[in-house]
Coordinates of C-alpha atoms in Angstrom, one line a residue:
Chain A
X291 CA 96.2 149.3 157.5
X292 CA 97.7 151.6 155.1
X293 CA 95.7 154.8 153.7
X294 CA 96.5 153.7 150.6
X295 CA 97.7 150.9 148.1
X296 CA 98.8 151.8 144.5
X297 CA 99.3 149.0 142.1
X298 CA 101.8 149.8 139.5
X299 CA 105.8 151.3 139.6
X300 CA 105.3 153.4 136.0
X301 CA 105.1 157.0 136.9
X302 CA 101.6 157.0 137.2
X303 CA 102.4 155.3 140.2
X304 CA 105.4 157.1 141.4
X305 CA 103.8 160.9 141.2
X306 CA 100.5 159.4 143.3
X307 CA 102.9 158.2 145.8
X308 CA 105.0 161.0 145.6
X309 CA 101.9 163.1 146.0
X310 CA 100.0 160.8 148.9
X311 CA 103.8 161.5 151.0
X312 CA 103.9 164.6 149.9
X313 CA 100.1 165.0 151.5
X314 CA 101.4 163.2 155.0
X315 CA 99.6 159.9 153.8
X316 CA 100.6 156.4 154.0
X317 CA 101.0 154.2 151.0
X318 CA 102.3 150.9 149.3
X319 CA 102.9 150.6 146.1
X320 CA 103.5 147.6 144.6
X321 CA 106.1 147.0 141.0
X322 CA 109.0 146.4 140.6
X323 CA 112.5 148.2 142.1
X324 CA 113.6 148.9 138.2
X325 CA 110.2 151.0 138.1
X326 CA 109.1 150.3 134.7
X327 CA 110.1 148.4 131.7
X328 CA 108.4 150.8 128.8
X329 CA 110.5 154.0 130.2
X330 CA 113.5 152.5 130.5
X331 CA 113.4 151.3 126.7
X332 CA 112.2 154.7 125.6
X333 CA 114.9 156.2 123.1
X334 CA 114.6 159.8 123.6
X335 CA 111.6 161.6 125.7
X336 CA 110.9 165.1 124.2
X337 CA 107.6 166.4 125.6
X338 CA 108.3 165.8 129.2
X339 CA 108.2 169.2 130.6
X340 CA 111.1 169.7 132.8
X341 CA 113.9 167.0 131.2
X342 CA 115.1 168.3 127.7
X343 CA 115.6 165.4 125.5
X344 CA 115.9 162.8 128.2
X345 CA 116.6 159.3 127.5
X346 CA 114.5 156.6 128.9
X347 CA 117.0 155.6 131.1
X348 CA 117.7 159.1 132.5
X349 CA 114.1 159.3 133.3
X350 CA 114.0 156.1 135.0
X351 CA 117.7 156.9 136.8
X352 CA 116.0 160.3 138.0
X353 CA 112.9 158.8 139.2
X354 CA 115.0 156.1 141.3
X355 CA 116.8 159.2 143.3
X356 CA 113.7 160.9 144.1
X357 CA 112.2 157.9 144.9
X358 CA 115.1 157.6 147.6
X359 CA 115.2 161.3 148.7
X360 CA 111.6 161.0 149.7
X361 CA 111.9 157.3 151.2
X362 CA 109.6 155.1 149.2
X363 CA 110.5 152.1 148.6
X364 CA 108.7 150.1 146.0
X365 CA 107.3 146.0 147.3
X366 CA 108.1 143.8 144.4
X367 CA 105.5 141.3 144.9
X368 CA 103.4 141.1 141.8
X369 CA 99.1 141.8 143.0
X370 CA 96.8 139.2 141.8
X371 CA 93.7 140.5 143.1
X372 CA 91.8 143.3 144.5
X373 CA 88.7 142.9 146.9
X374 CA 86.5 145.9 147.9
X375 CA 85.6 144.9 150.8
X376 CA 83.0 147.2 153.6
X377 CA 85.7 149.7 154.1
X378 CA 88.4 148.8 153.2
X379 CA 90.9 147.0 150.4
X380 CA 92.5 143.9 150.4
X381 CA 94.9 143.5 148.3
X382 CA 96.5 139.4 147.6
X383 CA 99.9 139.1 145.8
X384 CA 101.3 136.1 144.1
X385 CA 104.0 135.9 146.4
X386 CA 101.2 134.8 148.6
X387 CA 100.8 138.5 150.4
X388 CA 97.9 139.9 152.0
X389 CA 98.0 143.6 152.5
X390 CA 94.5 146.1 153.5
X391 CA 94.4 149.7 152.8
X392 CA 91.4 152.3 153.1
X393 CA 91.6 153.3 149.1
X394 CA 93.6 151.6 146.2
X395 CA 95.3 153.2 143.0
X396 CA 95.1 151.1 140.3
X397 CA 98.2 152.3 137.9
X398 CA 98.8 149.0 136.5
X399 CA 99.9 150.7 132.5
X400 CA 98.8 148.8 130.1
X401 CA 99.3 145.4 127.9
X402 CA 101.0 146.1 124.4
X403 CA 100.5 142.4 123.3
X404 CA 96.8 141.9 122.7
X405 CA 94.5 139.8 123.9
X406 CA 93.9 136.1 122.4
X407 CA 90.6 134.8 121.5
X408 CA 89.5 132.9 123.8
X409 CA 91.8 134.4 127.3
X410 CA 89.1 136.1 128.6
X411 CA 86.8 133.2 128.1
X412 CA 88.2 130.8 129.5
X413 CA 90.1 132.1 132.5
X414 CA 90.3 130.0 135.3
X415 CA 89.0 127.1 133.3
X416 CA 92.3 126.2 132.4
X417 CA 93.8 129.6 131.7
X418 CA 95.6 131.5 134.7
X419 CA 97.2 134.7 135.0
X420 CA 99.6 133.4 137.4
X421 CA 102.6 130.7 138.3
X422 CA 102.7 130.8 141.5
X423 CA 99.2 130.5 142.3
X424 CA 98.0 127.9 140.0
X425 CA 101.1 126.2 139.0
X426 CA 100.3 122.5 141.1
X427 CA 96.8 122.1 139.3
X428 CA 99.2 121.3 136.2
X429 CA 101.7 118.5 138.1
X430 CA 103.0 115.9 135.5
X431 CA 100.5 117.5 133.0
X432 CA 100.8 119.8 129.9
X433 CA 101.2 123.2 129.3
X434 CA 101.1 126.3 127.5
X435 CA 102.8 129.3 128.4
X436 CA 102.3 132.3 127.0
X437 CA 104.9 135.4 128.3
X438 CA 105.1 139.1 127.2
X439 CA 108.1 139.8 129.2
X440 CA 111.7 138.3 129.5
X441 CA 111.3 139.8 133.7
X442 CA 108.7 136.9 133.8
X443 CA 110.4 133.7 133.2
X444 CA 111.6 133.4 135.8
X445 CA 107.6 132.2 136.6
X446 CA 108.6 129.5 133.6
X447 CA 111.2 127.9 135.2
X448 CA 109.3 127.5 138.1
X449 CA 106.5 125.8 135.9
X450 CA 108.5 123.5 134.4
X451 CA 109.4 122.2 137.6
X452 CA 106.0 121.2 138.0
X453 CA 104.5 120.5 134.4
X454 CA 106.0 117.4 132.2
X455 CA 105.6 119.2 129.5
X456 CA 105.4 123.0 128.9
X457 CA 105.1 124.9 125.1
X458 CA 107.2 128.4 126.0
X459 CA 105.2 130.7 123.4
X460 CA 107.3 133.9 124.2
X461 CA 106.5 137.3 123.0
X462 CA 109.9 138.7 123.9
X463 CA 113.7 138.9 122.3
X464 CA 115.9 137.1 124.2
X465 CA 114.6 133.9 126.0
X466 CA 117.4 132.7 127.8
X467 CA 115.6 129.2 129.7
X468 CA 116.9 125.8 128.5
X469 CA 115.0 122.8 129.6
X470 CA 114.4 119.5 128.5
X471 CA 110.9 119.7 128.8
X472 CA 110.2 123.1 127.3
X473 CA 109.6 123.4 123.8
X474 CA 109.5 127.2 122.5
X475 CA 106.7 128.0 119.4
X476 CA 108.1 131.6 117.7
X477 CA 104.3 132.3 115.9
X478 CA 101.7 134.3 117.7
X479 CA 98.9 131.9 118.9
X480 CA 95.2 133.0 117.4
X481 CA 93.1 131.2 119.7
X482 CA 92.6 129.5 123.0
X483 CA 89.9 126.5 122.0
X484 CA 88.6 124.1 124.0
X485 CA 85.1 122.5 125.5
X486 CA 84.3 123.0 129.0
X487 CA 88.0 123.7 129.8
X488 CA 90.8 124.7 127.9
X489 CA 91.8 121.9 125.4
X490 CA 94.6 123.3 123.0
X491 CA 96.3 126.4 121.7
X492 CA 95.8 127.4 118.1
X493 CA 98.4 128.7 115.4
X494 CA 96.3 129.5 112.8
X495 CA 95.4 125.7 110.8
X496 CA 98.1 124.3 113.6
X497 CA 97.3 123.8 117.5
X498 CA 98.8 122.0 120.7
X499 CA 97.2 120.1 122.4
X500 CA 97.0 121.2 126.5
X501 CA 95.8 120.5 129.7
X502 CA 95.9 124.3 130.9
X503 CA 97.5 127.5 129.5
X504 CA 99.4 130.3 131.3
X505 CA 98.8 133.8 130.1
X506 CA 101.7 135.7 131.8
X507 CA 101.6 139.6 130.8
X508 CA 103.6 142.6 132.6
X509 CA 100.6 144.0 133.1
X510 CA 97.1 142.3 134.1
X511 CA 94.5 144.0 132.9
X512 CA 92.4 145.8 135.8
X513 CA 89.1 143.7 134.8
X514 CA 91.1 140.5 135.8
X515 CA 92.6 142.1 139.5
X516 CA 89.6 144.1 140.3
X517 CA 86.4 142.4 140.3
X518 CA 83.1 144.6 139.3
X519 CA 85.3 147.2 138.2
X520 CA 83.8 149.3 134.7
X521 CA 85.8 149.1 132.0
X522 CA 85.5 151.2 128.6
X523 CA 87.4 150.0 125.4
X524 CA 89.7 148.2 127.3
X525 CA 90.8 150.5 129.9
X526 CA 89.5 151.5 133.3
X527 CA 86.5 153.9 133.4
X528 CA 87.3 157.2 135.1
X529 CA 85.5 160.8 135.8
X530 CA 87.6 163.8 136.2
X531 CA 88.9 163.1 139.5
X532 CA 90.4 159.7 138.7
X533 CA 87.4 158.1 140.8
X534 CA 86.6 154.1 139.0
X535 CA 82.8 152.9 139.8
X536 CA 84.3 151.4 142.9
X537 CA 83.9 153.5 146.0
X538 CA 87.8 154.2 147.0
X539 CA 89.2 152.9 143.9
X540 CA 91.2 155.3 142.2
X541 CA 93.0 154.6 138.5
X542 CA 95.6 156.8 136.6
X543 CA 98.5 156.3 133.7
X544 CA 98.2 154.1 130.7
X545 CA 95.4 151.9 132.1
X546 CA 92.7 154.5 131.6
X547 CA 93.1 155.2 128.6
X548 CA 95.0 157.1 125.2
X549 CA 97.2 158.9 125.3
X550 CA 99.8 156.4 126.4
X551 CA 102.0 159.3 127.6
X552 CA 104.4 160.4 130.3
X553 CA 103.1 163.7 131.1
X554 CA 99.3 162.2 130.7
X555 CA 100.3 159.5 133.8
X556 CA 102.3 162.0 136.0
X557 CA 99.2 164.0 136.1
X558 CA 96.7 160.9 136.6
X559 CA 98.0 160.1 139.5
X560 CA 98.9 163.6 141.2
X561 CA 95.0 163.7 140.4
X562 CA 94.1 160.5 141.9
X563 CA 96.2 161.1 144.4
X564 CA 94.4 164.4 145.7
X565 CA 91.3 162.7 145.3
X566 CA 92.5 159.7 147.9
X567 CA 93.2 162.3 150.1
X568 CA 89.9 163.8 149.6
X569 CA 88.1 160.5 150.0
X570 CA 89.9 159.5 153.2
X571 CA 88.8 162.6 155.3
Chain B
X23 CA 97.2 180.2 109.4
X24 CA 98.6 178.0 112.6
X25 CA 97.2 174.9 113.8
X26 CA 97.0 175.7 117.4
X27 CA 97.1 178.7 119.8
X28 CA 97.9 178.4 123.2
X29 CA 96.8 180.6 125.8
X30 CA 99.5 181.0 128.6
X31 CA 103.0 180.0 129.4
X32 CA 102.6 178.1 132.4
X33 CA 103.5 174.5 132.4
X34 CA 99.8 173.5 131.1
X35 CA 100.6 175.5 128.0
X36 CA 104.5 174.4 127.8
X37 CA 103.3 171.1 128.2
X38 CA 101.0 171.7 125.3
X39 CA 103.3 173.2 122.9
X40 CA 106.1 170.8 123.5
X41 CA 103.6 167.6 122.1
X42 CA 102.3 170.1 119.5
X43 CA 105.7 170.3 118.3
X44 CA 106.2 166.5 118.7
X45 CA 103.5 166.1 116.9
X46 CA 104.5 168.2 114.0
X47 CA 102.0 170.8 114.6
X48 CA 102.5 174.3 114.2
X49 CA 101.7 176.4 117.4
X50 CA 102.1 180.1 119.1
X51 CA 102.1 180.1 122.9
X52 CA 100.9 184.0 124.7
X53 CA 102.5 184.6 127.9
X54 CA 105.3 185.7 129.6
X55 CA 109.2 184.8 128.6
X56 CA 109.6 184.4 132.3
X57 CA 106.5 181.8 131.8
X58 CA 105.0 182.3 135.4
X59 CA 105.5 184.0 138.5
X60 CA 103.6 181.4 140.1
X61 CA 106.0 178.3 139.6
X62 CA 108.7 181.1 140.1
X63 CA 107.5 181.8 143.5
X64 CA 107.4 177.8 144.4
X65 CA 110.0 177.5 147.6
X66 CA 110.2 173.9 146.7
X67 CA 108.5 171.0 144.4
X68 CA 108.3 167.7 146.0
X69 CA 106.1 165.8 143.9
X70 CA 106.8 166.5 140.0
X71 CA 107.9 163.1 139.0
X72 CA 111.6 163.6 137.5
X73 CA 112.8 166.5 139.5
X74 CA 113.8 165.5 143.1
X75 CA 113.2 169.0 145.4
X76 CA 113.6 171.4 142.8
X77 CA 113.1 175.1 143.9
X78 CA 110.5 176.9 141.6
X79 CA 113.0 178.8 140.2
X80 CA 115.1 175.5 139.0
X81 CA 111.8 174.6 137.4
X82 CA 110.9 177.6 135.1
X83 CA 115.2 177.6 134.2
X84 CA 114.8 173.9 133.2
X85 CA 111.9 174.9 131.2
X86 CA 112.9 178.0 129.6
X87 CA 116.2 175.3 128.2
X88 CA 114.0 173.0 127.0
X89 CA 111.5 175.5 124.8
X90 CA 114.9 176.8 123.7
X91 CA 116.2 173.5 122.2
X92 CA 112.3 173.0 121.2
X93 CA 113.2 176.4 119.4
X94 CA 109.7 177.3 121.0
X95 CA 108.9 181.1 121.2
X96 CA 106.3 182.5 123.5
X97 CA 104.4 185.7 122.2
X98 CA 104.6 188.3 125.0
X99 CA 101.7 190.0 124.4
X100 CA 98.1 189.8 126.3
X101 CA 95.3 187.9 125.1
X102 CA 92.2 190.2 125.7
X103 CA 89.5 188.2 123.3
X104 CA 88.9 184.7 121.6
X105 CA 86.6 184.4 118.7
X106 CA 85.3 181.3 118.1
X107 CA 84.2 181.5 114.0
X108 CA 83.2 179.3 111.7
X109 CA 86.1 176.6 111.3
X110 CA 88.3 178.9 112.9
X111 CA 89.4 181.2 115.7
X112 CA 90.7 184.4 115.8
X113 CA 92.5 185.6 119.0
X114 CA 93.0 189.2 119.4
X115 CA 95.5 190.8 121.9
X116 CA 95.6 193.9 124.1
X117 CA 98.7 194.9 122.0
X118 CA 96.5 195.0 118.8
X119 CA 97.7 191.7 117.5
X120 CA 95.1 189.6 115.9
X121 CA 96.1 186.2 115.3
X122 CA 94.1 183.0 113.7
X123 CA 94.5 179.4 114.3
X124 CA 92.0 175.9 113.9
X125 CA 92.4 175.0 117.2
X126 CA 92.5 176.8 120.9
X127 CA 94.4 175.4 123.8
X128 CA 93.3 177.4 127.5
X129 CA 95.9 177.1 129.7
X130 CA 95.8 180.7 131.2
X131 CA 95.7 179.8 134.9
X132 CA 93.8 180.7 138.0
X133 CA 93.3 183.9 139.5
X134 CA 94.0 183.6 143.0
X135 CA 92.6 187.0 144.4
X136 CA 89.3 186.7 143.9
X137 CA 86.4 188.6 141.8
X138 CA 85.0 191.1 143.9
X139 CA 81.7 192.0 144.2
X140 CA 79.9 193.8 140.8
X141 CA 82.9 193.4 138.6
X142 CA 81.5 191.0 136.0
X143 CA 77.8 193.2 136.3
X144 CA 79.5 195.9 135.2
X145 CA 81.5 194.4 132.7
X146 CA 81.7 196.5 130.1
X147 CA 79.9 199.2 131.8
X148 CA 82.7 201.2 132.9
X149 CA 84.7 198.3 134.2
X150 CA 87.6 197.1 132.1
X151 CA 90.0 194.4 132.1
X152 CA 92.2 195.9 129.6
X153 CA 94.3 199.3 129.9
X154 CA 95.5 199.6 125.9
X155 CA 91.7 198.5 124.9
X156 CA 90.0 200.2 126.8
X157 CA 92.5 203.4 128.5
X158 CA 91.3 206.3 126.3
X159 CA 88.0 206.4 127.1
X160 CA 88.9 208.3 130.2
X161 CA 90.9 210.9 129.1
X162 CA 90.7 213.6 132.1
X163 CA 88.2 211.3 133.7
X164 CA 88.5 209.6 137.3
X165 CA 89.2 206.0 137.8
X166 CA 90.2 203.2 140.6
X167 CA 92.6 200.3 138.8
X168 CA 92.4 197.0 140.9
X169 CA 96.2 195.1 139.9
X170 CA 97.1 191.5 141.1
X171 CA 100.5 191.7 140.2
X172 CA 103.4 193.7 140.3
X173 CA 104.1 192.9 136.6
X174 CA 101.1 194.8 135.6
X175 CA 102.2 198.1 136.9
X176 CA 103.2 199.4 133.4
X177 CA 99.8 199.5 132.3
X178 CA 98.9 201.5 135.7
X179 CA 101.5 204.0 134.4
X180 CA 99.9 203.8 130.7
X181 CA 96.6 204.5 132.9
X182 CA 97.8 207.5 134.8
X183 CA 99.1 209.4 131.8
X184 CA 95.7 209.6 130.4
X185 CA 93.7 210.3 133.6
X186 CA 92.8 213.3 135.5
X187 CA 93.2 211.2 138.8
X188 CA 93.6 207.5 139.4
X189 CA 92.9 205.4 142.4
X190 CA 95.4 202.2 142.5
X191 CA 94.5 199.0 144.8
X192 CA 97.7 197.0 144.6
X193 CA 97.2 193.9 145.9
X194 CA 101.1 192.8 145.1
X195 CA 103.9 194.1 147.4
X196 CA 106.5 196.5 146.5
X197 CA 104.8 199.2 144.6
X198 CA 107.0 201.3 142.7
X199 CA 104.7 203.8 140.5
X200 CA 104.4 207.2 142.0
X201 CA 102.7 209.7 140.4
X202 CA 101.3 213.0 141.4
X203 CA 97.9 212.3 139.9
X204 CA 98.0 208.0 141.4
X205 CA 97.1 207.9 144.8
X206 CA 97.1 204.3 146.7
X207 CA 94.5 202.8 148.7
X208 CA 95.2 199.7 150.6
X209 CA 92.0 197.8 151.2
X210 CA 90.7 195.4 149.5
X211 CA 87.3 196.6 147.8
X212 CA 84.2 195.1 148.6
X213 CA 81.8 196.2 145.7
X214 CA 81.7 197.4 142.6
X215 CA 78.6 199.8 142.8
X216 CA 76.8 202.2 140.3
X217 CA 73.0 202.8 138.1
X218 CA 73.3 201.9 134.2
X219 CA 77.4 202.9 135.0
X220 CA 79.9 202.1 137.5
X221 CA 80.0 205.2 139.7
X222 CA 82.1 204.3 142.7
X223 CA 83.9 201.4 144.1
X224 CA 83.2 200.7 148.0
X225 CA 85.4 199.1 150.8
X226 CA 83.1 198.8 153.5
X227 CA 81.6 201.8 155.2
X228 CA 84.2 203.6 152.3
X229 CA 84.0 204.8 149.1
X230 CA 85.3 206.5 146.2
X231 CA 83.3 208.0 143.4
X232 CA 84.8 206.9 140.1
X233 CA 83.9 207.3 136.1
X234 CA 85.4 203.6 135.7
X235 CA 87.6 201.1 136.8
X236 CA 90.2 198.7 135.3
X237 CA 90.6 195.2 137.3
X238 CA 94.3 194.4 136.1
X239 CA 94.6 189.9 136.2
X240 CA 97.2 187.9 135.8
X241 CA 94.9 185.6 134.3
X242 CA 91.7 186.9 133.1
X243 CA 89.2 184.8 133.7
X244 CA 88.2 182.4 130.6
X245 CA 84.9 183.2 130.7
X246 CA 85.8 186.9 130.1
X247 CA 88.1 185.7 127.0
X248 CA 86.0 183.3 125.4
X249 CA 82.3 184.1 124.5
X250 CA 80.1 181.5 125.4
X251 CA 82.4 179.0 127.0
X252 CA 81.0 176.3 129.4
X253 CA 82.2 176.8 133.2
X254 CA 81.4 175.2 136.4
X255 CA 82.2 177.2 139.8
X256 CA 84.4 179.3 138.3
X257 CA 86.7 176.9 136.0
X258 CA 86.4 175.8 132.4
X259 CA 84.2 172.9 132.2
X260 CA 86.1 170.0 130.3
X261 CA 85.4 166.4 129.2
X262 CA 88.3 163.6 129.7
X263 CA 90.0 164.7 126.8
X264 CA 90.3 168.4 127.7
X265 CA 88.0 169.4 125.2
X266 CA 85.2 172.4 126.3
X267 CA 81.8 173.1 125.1
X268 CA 83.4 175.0 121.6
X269 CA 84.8 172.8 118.5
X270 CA 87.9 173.2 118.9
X271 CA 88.6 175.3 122.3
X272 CA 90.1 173.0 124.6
X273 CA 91.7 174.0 128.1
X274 CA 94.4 172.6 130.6
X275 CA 96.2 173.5 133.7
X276 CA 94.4 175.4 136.9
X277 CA 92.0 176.4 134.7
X278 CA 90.0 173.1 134.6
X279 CA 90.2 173.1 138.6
X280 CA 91.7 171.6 141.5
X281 CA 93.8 170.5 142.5
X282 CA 96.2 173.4 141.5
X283 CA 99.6 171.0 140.9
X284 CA 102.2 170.9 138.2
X285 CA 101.8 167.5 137.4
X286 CA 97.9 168.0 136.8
X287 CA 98.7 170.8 134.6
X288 CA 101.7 169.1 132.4
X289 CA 99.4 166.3 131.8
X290 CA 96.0 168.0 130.8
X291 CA 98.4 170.1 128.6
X292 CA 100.1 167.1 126.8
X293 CA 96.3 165.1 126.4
X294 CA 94.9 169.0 125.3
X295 CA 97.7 168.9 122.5
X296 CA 97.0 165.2 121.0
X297 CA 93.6 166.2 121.4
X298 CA 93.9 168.7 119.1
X299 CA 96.3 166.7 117.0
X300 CA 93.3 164.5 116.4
X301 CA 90.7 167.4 116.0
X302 CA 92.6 168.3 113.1
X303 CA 92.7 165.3 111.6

């Protein structure tokens, strides 16, 4: 069992880990090797203290060396839930892997694509968060899929192989996935409607009908992984030393909150990172 | 009239004055145009998030480029008092400066040698914190002059020219005044004593009788700056959003509290600085 688990590759993520090695602690942190999407598109970064004018890119090419120098390596399995347990964390991913730590850094960023009506509602009657691990309830059935990111469809492919019929409702530039049985709907849905379950996807006065729904976002929102955790306006709900409402659960970057900035993450998770030290002695 | 005045030039305040200027804000930053002797001391970083091992004097070089292409200035004079008035501040300096902005940023540090005994009782009462303020009230008189730092000595020497005799407890290495009239005790005092006065200052058993005394900071302490700020075992209290008890006063950096890191102090300074951005608003 690890000391720590931090959910997230932004640099929230990377300065706890940085920090929690820097502090002689063990840690995994979950994301993805090309660290985070929102730096690298970043034009120019001028209020990062330290790197003049860098470009998103720069940023992300600097973190990746120091990331090396110090020997963390980042596990790109994506986390689809969080259980406090007596103790202890356990952490599930949707590549179907089970990890424990004694403390957990949530440092998950945050969603730019808003909610729809109706997500919250009716998750796991018919709306999931993720491919892999509810993809066979849909088999010869039809979907909707709604992506944020192009690095996710990957997770569309795979459910077209399993549903007869999938609506691709992509919120990215790009989509590159040709299949006969995916049909792609350019308009931003207003509504996920149904009765007990999930019956169809609304466009306004137009809907599709649906036997589930697939909500696929970069970033799941901490409410979803973490169960019982406090949220405030949307984001995670945090005193001065990072600390959540969950004993051990520690939260830092974009998911707790404006301002959605560099310099506001880095210190976030030094913070949270000192206080997982703190809380493990 | 400026927007925002920042007190201190340590990477809380750059932090600050680089997303002021982002921002669109007008600012002045007080400090040093060597910024801080603390990062400059730093052997090696391992955990700021973008620079992979830098040496503390690679930091504060990478920083003084960057104001420069900001085209940021930093004052070099002392802050010795912060007026909070109404809808304003007015910040005076121990150069005679007096200076007025909407909106305070605190970003002066920690002190790490710590008060001694009787020094804020007799505040005021024949112990100063300020050599130009405070100097010619003991013209031919006798005085002890407590200094944390070696970049302080010229106010000794401003001291010892209008003394009769003066008593210097360095607590920095390399002294280089010498005087006929300075003569240099190396303990570290253990009380401030006197009646109404300050009369002597005591190390131990010791003691030497004394008409006042000037305790020489790096960083004063807040509390001495700011009249009626809110603090909490010996730091600026703060909410979330850096802001203090006074409309308007916010602080960031070590003095908010551990843990004492760079990346804690860049990102208090860059939320501090939006905070204000929306406080003027």
């Amino acid at each position: 069992m690890v000391d720590c688990i931090i959910i997230g590759s932004g640099v929230a993520g990377i300065s706890a880990a940085l920090t929690l090695k820097a502090n002689g602690k063990t840690a995994l942190i979950f994301g993805s090797k090309a660290l985070s999407e929102k730096i690298e598109k970043a034009e120019l970064i001028q209020n990062y203290p330290g790197l003049s004018n860098v470009t998103g890119k720069g940023f992300v090419a600097a973190l990746k060396e120091q990331l090396k120098d110090a020997k963390i390596e980042i596990i790109e399995e994506k986390v689809s839930g969080v259980y406090a347990m007596k103790e202890k964390f356990a952490v599930a991913t949707q590549q179907g892997g089970m990890y424990e730590s004694k403390s957990v850094i949530l440092a998950c960023g945050v969603e730019s694509v808003k909610q729809i009506e109706g997500e919250d509602a009716y998750l796991g009657r018919g709306v999931s968060a993720c491919a892999t691990c509810d993809g066979f309830l849909y088999k010869g059935k039809t979907i909707a899929v709604f992506c944020t990111s192009k690095r996710l469809e990957h997770e569309i492919g795979y459910l077209a192989d399993i549903a007869k019929k999938v609506y691709l409702i992509p919120m990215y530039k790009g989509v590159e996935i040709v299949r006969d049985n995916v049909e792609i709907i350019r308009k931003m849905p207003t509504k996920i409607d149904g009765a007990k379950r999930v019956e169809r996807v609304c466009f306004g006065q137009d809907a599709v009908e649906i036997d589930g729904m697939f909500v696929l976002r970069e970033c799941t929102s901490p409410a979803i992984l973490v169960g019982g955790l406090d949220m405030q306006d949307g984001h995670v709900k945090v005193n001065r030393d990072m600390s959540t409402n969950l004993k051990g659960c520690y939260a830092a970057g974009d998911c707790t909150g404006r301002p959605y900035q560099y310099a506001k993450a880095v210190g976030e998770g030094n913070v949270a990172a000192h206080s997982v030290s703190e809380f493990l002695k």
